[in-house]
Each structure stands twice: as structure tokens, then as C-alpha cells.
Coordinates of C-alpha atoms in Angstrom, one line a residue:
X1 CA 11.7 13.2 1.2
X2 CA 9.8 15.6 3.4
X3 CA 12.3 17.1 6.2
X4 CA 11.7 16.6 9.9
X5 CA 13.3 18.2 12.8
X6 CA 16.0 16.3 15.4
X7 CA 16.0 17.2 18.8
X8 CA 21.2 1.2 29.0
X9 CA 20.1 -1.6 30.4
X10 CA 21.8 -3.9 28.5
X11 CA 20.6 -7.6 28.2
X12 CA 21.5 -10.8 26.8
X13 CA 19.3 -12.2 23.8
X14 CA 19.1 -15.8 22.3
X15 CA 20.6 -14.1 19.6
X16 CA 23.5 -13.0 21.6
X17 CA 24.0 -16.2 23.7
X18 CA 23.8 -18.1 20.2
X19 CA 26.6 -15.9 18.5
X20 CA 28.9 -16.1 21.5
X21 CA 31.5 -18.2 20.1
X22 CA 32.3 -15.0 17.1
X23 CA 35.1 -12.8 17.6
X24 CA 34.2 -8.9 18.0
X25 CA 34.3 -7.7 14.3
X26 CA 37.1 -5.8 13.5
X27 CA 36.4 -2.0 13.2
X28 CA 38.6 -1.0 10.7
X29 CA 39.0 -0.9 6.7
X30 CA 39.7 -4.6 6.6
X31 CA 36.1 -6.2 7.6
X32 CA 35.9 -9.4 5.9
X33 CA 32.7 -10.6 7.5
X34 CA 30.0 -7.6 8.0
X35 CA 27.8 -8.3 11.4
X36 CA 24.2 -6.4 11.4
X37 CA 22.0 -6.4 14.9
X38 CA 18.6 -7.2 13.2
X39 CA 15.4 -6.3 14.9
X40 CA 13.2 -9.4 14.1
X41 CA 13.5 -12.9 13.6
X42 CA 13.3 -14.4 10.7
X43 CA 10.2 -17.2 10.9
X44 CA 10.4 -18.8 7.2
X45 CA 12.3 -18.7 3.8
X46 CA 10.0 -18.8 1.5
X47 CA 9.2 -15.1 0.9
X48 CA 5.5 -15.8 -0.6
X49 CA 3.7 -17.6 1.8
X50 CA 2.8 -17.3 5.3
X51 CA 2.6 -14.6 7.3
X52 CA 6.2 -13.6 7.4
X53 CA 6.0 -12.8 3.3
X54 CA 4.0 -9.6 4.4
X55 CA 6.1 -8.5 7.2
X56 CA 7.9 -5.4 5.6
X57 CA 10.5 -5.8 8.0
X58 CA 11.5 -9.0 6.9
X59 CA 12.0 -7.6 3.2
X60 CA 15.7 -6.9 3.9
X61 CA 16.9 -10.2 4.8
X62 CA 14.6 -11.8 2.0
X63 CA 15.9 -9.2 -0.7
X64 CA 19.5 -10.5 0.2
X65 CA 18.8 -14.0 -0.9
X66 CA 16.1 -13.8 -3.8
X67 CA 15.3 -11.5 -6.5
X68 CA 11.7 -9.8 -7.0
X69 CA 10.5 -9.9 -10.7
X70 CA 11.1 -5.8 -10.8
X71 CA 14.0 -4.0 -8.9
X72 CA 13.3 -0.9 -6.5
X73 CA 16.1 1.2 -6.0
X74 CA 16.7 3.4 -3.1
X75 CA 14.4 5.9 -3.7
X76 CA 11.3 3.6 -4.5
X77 CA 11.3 3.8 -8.0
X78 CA 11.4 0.8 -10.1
X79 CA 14.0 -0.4 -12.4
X80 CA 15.3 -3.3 -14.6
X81 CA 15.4 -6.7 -12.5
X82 CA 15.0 -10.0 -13.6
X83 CA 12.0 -8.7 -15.8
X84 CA 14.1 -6.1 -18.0
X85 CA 10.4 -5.1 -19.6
X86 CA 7.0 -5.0 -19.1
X87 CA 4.1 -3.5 -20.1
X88 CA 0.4 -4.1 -21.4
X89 CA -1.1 -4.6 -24.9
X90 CA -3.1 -1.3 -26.2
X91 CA -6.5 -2.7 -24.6
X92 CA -4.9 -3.9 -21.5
X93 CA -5.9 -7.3 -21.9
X94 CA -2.7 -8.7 -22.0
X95 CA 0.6 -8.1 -20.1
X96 CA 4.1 -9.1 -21.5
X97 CA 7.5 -9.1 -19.5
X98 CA 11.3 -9.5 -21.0
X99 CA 12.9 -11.8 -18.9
X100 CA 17.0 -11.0 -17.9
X101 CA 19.4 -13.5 -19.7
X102 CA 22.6 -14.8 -18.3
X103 CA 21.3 -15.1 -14.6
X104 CA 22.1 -18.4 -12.5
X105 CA 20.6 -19.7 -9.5
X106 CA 22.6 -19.7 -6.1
X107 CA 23.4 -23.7 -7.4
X108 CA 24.5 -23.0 -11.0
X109 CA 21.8 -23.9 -12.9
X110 CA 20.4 -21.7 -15.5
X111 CA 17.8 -18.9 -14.4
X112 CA 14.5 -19.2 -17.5
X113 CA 11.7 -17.5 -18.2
X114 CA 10.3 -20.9 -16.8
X115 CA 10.8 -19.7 -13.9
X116 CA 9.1 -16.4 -13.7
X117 CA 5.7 -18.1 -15.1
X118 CA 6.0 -20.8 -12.4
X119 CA 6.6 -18.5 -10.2
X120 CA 3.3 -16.4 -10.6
X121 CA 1.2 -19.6 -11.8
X122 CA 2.1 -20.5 -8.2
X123 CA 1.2 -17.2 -7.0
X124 CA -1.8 -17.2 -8.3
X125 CA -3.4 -20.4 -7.3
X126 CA -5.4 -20.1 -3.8
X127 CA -4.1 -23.8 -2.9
X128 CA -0.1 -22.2 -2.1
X129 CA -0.7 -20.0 0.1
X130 CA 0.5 -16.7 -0.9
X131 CA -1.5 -13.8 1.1
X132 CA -1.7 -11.7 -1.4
X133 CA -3.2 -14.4 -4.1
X134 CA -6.1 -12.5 -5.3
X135 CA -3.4 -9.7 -6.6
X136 CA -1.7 -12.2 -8.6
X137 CA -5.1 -14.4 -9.9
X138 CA -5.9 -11.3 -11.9
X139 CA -3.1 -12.5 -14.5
X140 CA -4.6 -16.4 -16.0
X141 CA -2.6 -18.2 -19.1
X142 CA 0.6 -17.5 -18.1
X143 CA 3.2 -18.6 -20.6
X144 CA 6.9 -18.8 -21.5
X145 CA 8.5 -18.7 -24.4
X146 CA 11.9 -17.8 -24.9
X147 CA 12.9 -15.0 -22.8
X148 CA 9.2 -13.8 -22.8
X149 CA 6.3 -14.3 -20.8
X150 CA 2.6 -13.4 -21.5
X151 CA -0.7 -13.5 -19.6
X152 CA -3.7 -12.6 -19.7
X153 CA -5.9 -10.6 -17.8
X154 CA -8.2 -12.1 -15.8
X155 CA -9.3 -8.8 -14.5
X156 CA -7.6 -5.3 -14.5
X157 CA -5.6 -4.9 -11.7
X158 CA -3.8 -1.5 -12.0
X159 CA -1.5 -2.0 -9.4
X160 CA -0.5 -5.6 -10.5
X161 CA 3.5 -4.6 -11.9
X162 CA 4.1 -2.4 -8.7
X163 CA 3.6 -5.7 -6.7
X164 CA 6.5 -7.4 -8.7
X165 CA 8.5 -5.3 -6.3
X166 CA 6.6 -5.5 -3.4
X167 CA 5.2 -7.9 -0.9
X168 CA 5.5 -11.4 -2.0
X169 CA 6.5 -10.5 -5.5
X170 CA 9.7 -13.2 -5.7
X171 CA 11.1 -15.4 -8.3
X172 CA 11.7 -19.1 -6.9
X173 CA 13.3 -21.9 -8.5
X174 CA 11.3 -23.8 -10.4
X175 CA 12.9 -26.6 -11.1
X176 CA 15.2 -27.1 -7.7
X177 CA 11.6 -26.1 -5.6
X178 CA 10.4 -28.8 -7.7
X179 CA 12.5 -31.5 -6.5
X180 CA 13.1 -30.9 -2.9
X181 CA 9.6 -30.0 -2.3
X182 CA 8.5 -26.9 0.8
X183 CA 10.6 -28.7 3.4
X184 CA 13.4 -29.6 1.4
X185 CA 13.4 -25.4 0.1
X186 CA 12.9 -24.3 3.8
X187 CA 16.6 -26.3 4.7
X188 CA 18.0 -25.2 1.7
X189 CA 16.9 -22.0 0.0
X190 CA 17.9 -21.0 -3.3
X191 CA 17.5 -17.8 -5.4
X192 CA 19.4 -15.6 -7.5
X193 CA 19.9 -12.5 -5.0
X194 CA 23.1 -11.0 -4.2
X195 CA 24.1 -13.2 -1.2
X196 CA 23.7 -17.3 -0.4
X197 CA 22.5 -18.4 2.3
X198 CA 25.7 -20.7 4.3
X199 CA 24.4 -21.1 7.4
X200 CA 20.6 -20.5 9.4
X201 CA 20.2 -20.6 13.0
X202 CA 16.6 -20.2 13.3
X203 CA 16.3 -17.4 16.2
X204 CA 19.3 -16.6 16.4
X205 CA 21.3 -15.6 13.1
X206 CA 21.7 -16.4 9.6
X207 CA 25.3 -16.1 7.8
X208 CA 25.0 -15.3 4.3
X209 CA 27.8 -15.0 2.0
X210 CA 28.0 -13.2 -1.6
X211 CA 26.9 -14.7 -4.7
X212 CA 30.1 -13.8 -6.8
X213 CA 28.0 -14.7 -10.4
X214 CA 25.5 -11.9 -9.3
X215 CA 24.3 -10.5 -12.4
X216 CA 24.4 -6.5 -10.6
X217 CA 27.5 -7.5 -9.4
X218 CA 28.9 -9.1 -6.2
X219 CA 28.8 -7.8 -3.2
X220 CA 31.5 -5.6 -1.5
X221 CA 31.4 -7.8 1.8
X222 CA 32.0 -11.3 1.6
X223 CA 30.2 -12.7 4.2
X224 CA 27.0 -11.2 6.1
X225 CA 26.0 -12.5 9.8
X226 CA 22.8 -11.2 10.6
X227 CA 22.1 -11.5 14.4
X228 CA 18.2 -11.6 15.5
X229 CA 18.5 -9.1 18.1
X230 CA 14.7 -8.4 18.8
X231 CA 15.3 -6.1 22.0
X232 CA 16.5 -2.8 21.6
X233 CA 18.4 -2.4 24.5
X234 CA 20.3 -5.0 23.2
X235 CA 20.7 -3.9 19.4
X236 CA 22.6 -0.7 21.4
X237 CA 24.6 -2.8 23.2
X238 CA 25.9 -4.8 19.9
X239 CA 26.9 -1.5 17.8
X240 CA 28.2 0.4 21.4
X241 CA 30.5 -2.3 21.9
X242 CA 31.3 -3.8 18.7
X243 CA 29.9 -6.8 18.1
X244 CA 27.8 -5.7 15.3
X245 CA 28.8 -2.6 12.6
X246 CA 25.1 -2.0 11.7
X247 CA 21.8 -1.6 13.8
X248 CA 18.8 -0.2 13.1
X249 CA 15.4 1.0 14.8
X250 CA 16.8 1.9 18.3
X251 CA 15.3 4.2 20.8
X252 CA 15.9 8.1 19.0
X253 CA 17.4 9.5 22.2
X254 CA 20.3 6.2 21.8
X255 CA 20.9 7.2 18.2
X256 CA 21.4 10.9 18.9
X257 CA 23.4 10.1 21.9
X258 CA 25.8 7.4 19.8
X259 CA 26.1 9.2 16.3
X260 CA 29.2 10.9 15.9
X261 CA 31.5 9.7 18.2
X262 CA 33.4 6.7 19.2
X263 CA 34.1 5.7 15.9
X264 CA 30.1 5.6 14.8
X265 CA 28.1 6.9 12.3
X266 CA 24.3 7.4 12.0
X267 CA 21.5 7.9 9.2
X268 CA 17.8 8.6 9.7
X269 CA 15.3 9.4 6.8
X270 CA 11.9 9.2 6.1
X271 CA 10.9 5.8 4.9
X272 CA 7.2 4.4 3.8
X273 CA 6.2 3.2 7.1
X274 CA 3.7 4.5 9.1
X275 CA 2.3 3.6 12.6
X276 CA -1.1 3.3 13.1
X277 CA -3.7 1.7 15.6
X278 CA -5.7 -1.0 13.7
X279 CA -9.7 -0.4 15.2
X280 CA -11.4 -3.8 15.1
X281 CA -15.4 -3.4 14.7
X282 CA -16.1 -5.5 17.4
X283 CA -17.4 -4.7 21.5
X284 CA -17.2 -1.1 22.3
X285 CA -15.5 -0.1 18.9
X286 CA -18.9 -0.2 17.2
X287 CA -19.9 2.7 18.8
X288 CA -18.3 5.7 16.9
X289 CA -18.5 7.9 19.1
X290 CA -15.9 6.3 21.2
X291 CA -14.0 5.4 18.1
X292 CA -13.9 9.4 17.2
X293 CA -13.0 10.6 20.5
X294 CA -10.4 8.1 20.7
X295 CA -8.9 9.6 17.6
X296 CA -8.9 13.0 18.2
X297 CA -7.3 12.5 21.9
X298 CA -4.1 11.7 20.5
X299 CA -1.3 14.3 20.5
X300 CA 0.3 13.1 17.7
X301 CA 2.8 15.9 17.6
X302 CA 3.5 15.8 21.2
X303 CA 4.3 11.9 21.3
X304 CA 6.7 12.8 18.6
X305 CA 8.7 15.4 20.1
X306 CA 8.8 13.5 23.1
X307 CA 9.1 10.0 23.2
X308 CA 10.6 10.1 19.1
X309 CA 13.2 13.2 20.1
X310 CA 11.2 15.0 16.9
X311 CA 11.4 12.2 14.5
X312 CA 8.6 11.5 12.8
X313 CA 6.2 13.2 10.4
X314 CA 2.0 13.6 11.9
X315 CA -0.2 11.8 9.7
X316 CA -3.9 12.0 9.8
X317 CA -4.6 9.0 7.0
X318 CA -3.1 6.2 5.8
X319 CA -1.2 8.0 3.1
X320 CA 2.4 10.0 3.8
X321 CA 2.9 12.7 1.8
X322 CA 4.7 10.8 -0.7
X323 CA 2.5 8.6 -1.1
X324 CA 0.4 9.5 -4.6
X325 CA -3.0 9.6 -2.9
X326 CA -2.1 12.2 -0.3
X327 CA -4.6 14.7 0.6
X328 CA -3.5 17.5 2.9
X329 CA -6.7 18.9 3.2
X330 CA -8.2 15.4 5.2
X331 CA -7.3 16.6 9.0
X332 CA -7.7 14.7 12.2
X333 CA -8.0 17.9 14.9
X334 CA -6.8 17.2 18.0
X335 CA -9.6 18.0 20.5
X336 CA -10.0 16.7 23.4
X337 CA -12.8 18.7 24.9
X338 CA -14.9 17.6 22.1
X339 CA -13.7 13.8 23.0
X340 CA -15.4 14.1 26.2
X341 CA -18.4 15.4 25.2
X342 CA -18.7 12.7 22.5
X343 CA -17.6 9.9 25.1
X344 CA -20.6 11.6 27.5
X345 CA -23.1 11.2 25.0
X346 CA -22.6 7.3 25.3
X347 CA -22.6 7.4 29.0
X348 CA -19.1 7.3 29.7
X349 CA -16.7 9.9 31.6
X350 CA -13.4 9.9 33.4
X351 CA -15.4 8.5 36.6
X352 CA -17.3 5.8 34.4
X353 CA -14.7 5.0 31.1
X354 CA -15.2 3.2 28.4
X355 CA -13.4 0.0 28.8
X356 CA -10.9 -1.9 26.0
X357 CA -7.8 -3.8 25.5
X358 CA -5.2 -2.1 22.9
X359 CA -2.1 -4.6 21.9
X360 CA 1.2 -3.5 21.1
X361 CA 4.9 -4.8 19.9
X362 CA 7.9 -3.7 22.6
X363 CA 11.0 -2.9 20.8
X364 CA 10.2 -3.8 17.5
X365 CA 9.8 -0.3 16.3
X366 CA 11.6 2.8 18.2
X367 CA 9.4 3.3 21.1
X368 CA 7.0 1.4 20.1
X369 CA 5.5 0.2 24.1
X370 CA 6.1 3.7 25.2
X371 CA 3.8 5.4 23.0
X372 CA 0.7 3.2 23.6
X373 CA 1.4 4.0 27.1
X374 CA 1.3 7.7 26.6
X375 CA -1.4 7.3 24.5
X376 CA -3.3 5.5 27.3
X377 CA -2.6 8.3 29.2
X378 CA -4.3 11.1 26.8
X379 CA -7.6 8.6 26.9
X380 CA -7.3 8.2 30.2
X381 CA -8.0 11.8 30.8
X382 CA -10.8 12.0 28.5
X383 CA -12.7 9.0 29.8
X384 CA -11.6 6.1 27.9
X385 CA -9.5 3.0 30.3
X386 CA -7.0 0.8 27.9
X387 CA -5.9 -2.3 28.8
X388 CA -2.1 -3.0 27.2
X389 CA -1.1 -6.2 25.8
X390 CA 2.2 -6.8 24.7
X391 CA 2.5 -9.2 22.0
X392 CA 5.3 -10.5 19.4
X393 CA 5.3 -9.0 15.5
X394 CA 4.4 -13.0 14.4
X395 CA 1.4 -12.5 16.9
X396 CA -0.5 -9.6 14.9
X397 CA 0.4 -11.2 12.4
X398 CA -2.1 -14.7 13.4
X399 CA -4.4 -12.9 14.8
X400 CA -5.0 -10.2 12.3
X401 CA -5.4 -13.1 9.7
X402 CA -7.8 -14.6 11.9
X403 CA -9.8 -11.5 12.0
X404 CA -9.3 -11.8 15.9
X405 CA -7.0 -9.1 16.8
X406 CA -8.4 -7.0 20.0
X407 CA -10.3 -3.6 19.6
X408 CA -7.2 -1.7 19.2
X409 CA -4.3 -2.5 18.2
X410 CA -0.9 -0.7 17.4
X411 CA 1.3 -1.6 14.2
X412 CA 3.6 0.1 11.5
X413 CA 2.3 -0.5 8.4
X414 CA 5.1 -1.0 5.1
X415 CA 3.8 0.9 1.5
X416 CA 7.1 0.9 -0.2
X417 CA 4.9 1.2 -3.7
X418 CA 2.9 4.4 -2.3
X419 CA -0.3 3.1 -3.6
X420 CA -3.2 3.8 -1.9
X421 CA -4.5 -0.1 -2.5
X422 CA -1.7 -1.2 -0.4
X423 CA -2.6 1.2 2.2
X424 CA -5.7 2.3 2.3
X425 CA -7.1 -0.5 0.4
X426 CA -5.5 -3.8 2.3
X427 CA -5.8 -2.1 5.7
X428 CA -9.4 -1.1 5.4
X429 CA -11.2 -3.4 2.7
X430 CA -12.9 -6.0 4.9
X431 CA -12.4 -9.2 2.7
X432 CA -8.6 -8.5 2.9
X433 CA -7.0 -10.7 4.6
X434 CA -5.0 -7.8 6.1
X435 CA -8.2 -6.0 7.4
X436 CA -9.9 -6.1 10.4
X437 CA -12.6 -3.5 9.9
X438 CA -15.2 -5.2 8.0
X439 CA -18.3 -2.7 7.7
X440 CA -20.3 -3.0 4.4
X441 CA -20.3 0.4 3.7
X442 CA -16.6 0.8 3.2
X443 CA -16.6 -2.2 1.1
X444 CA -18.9 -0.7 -1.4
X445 CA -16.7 2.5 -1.5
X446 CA -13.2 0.3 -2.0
X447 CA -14.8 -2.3 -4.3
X448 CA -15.1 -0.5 -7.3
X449 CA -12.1 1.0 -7.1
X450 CA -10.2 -2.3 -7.6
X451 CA -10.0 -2.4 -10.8
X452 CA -10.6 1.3 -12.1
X453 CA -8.8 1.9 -15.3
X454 CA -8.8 5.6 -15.1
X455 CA -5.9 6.8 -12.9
X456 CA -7.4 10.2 -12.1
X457 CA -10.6 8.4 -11.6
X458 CA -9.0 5.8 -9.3
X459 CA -6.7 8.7 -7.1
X460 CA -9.7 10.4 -6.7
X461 CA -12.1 7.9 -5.3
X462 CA -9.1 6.6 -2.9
X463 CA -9.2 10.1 -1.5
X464 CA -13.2 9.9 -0.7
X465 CA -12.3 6.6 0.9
X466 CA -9.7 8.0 3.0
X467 CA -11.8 11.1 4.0
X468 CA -14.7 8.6 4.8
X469 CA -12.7 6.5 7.1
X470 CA -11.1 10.2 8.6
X471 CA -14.6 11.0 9.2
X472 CA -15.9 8.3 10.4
X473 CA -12.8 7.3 12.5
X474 CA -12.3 3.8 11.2
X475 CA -9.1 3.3 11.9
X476 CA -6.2 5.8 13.7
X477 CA -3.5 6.7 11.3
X478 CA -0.5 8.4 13.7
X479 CA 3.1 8.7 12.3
X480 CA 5.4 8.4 9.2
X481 CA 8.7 6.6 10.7
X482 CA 12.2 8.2 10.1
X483 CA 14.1 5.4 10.4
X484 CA 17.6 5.4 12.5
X485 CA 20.1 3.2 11.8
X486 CA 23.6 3.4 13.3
X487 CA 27.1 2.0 11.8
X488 CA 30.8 2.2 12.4
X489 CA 32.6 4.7 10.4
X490 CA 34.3 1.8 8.6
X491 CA 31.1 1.0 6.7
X492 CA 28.9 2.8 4.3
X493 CA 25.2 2.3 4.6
X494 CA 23.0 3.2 1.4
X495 CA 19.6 3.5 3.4
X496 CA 16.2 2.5 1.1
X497 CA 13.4 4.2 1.6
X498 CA 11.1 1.0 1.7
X499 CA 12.8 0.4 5.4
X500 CA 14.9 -2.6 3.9
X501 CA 18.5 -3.0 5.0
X502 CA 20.4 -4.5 3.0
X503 CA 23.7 -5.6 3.3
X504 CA 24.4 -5.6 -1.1
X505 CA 24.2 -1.7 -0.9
X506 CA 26.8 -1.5 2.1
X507 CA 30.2 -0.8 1.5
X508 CA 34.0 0.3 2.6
X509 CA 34.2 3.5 3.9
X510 CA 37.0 5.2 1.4

């Protein structure tokens, strides 16, 4: 991972109010039950449909509970999971996976190769729900036999066995989902992940405790209670005064002023978010020269050193520089002078600006509000006059599947996989579902590159694409996150580079 350099009100939550009956945790070598401060609610179990299944942030609590087909370890590569194998036939016409034997669901019954056909059958079919269906629907005739499964393919999809650790890419229960049907499987979820679900309080917490037949082994902690802690101000409050031994994703200047005293730790490493402002091609945003001189406006490194106390890694695409598309030649300046004069040759100025409304999370991600203020501040001087919303995650999330998300709008995008078709490709290819920007022209550079066989080939023509939409300012790419999480000495915290925190890689400080 690249290095980067480091330079309360405190209020009550549902979350809180709902947990008020626990006892502090104890802060010393004897934890029984470990108590994380989580930064978003959790909306739904099912980890395949819905909106929530492609929330990055949610991955944690989901990756507690169920298995994904392939496992990612810390460091993003993959690794043996409940598929041991997989691989394609000479001509790539066929895939084959070697399912894990010996692995029981959460209620004893008998994890089968059954279940990992089901399981993408049901991805695959437009009528479930899954968001990322057409990924899946390239694999047709999907059988089990022993502790194999084949399929064919419907149509190459490079990409298609990094998504069996990505968004979406679960095993569920055939048989058990079977029987008790969505609503029965949303009061009662099942899967074959470290931890059990014991008890769900739906905006408030969720008490999980370890599954001891896990085939990587059980968990350290015996019982997990994650609190939904979506301000903050409030996440600091839990770790500063120990009700909770994690947190994570709290303002930089709280982490650096916590970390390393009072009996608490901290971490914070590059992971493979990124924030970025989402340009919708509607109103005023059809114009690129507003578009262009919004872009190149933004201090990126300024915002960074001073609202992210030096945490964070300038981006000028959708790639970070792990990702395996990266170009570092493709360079957003920052210009401001030339942002006027683009703005003036549409007629606006700082006396006459451009009008729009930009829509932003507020405590979700460190600083989040704060820089879309200061942002609004840079356009302000240049001529442009944004309007903030504030909205919840679950919002963007329905109204960027609706296509109806405002000209601008801020989020963190999650590429745990690197790949530029879950970047690039999802953010910007207009029939995604993910995508807002839906000009033909970029969908006849992206289409083709779908299913490209050649990997050099492929890399390559992702780069143009991302150099197009630099160009041609089609979206604003502004940050790689470092993620801060903070802990009591008493635990240790294995941070993942995908963002995840989960509670199966924590352990007792020795």
C-alpha cells in the first residue's frame, strides 16, 4: 500500500438509547463479549438483493454471517473459500469450481454443492433481484454433481470469479431459504460464516455469536454486539468512554487526538475506497464547460491536508494506484483561473453563477459534510453556487437506482477487486444500474470492453475510457480513503484492505 503522511459534542443515538441496558465492556484481557460502534445501519440480510447488497460498507457485517463463494484475505487477494478451485476449460467456454467438503450451515445441516448452483441460478435470474444480475447471467446450465459444479458460458465475462468475492457474490441456503421463504430468511438468517446471528435489533444492534463448527476455525470472541452508531460524534464517544472496544471512520483529528493513550490503540491504511462526486447529465451538467471547470476547482490536496489531517491519497480517476488499470499519466490540473474563463464562456461569473444542487452523507465517511462544504467554497469563488443536501447512505442508494440523483452528488465508491469494470465500468456505463451518466458515446467506448478476452487488450481500452471521461470531465474522482479505526489495547484488530471490519480477524491482545 502506497504511504501517506499524518499530520466533542457528544450525542445520544437510537443505537445508544437501544443498548442502554448493556454493561460497559470490560477493558481488560478477559472480554467475553466484543462491542464494535458501527457506522451504518444494517437495512436487510440477505446480502444479494436490494440496495444494501452493494453498499461496501455493509460487507463487514454481512461477511460475519455468510460466506462468499471465494475468500479475500487482508490484502485483497483471493484464496480458498467454499469454492477450493475454479478455473475455465481451454476455450473458456466453460467454468468449473471445487466445492469445500465438511462445511455445515449455522442450523447443522449439511453445506452441498447444491447449494453453490442454487445460489448463482438465483443470481442469475432477473426475477430475484440481485443488482448485479447481468454479471452473474453470463454463467447458464449451472450444475452440481458431487462436489463440483459446472456452467457454461453464456458470454465471456472476465471479471466473473473476482465477483465470487465481491459484491453480492454469497452462498445462501438452499434448502432452509427454500422452506421459510424471503420473509421467513430476513427473521432468521442462516449461512456458514464465522459468527450466528442471536439477536437483531433493526437500527439499533445486532448480537452475533461464533459459529464453533466454522470450517477456518472459530472465532477468538464469543459473542459480537455490533451497535449502529451512524453519527460520528457519537462513535467517539462509545470508544472514549468504553462502551464499545472498536470504532471506525471518525473525524482524523479524533483519531490522532485518541490513539495512544488512555488505554487505546489506532490503525489507519489505505483501503480501496475512493470518494468521488457522481455528475448526473441532466440541467446545467450537460454543459461541459461547467462540468470541467467544476473539476479542476477542486483542491484536492488542500481538502486533504486540512479537513483529512493528511490522510488520503489525490486521485484524478476512478482507479487508486493499486488498482490494475492505473494510469499516472491521466491528470486532473487544478486551475482555477482557467475555471473561470471556461464558466465565462457560458455566461456565468462570480456575480451571475451557475446554479446546482450537490447531495452529500454527514458522518458516514470521515468528514464527509465538511468537504462538500469546502468544496462549495472553491466553486463559489470561480463562479459556480451549490446548493447542499444532506441525505442518508440508503438514499443515494434509491435514488441512484432510479437514475434520479441530483447534478452532483458526493459518495465513496468500494473496488475491493481493483478492476476497472467495477469502477470505471459500473460508475460510468449508462445501462448500469450503478450509473447515472448515461451519454452514448461512453457507452460505445465501455461496451466492447465487457467481454474482451485479451487482458492487455482489455487494461488498455479501460485506460482510454478513463482518459475520456478525465477529459471530458464526466464524473469528479477526489480521494483514496485511509481508513481509521480505533480499539482498546486489549484487542487486536487485523484491518482489510476492502474497508470490511470484521470481528473473525480480531483477537486478544497477548
Amino acid at each position: 500500500m502506497k504511504q501517506v503522511s499524518r499530520r466533542t459534542v457528544l450525542k445520544g443515538t437510537a443505537a445508544a438509547m437501544a443498548i442502554s441496558a448493556f454493561a460497559g465492556p470490560a477493558l481488560a484481557q478477559g472480554i467475553e463479549e466484543l462491542v464494535i460502534a458501527y457506522n451504518v445501519n444494517l437495512p436487510s440480510w440477505d446480502p444479494t438483493v436490494g440496495p444494501s447488497a452493494v453498499n461496501p460498507t455493509i460487507q463487514g457485517i454481512y461477511q460475519s454471517v455468510f460466506d462468499q463463494f471465494i475468500l479475500q484475505q487482508p490484502d485483497l487477494s483471493p484464496a480458498p473459500g467454499l469454492l477450493t478451485e475454479w478455473g475455465w476449460n481451454d476455450d473458456k467456454t466453460k467454468v468449473m469450481m471445487k466445492v469445500r467438503e465438511g462445511v455445515t450451515w449455522h442450523d447443522g445441516s449439511p453445506f452441498t454443492a447444491e447449494d453453490v448452483a442454487w445460489s448463482l441460478t438465483r443470481a442469475a435470474d432477473e426475477k430475484t433481484g440481485n443488482p448485479i444480475q447481468f454479471i452473474w447471467s453470463t454463467l447458464g446450465n449451472i450444475k452440481a454433481e458431487g462436489n463440483m459444479v459446472t456452467a457454461d458460458v453464456t458470454r465471456f465475462e472476465p471479471t466473473i470469479f473476482k465477483w465470487m468475492y465481491f459484491l453480492t457474490g454469497y452462498v445462501l441456503p438452499k434448502a432452509y431459504y427454500e422452506k421459510v421463504g424471503a420473509d421467513g430468511f430476513e427473521a432468521a438468517p442462516i449461512g456458514t460464516g464465522p459468527y450466528m446471528v442471536d439477536k437483531f435489533e433493526r437500527n439499533a444492534f445486532v448480537r452475533l455469536k461464533a459459529n464453533p463448527n466454522y470450517w477456518g476455525g472459530k472465532p477468538e470472541f464469543e459473542s459480537v454486539t455490533i451497535k449502529f452508531v451512524t453519527d460520528s460524534a457519537s462513535r467517539v464517544a462509545e470508544i472514549e468512554s468504553g462502551n464499545a472496544h472498536v470504532t471506525l471512520e471518525m473525524p482524523y483529528e479524533e483519531y490522532d487526538r485518541l490513539k495512544g493513550g488512555n488505554g487505546i490503540m489506532g490503525t489507519a491504511a489505505p483501503i480501496s475506497d475512493i470518494g468521488m462526486i457522481f455528475l448526473n447529465d441532466i440541467d446545467v451538467m450537460l454543459d461541459p464547460n461547467v462540468r470541467k471547470a467544476a473539476a479542476m476547482s477542486i483542491d484536492k490536496k488542500l481538502i486533504i491536508d486540512r479537513l483529512l489531517s493528511g490522510y488520503g491519497v489525490p486521485i484524478d480517476t476512478l482507479q487508486t494506484p493499486e488498482y490494475i488499470a492505473y494510469d499516472s499519466s491521466i491528470k486532473v490540473p487544478y486551475d482555477p483561473e482557467k475555471a473561470k474563463k471556461l464558466l465565462g464562456a457560458s455566461g456565468y461569473s462570480p456575480e451571475n453563477p451557475v446554479k446546482f444542487k450537490i447531495q452529500t452523507t454527514r458522518g458516514f465517511k470521515p468528514k464527509d459534510y465538511e468537504i462538500i462544504q469546502a468544496i462549495a467554497g472553491l466553486w463559489r469563488k470561480i463562479g459556480i453556487e451549490a446548493e447542499i443536501e444532506v441525505y442518508e447512505i440508503a438514499k443515494h442508494y434509491e435514488l441512484r437506482a432510479a437514475d434520479q440523483l441530483a447534478p452532483a452528488a458526493f459518495y465513496n465508491w468500494g473496488n475491493s477487486v481493483g478492476d476497472p469494470t467495477t469502477s470505471t465500468g459500473f460508475a460510468m456505463f449508462g445501462p448500469s444500474p450503478h450509473s447515472v451518466w448515461d451519454g452514448q458515446d461512453l457507452i460505445d467506448m465501455i461496451g466492447p470492453l465487457w467481454g474482451e478476452a485479451d487482458e492487455d487488450k482489455r487494461i488498455a481500452g479501460w485506460k482510454d475510457v478513463d482518459r475520456y471521461i478525465a477529459e471530458n470531465a464526466l464524473v469528479i474522482p477526489l480521494l483514496q480513503y485511509v481508513q481509521p479505526i480505533l480499539h482498546i489495547e486489549g484487542v487486536k484488530v487485523t484491518p482489510h484492505a476492502s474497508g470490511s471490519l470484521l470481528p473473525h480477524l480480531m483477537t486478544r491482545a497477548k
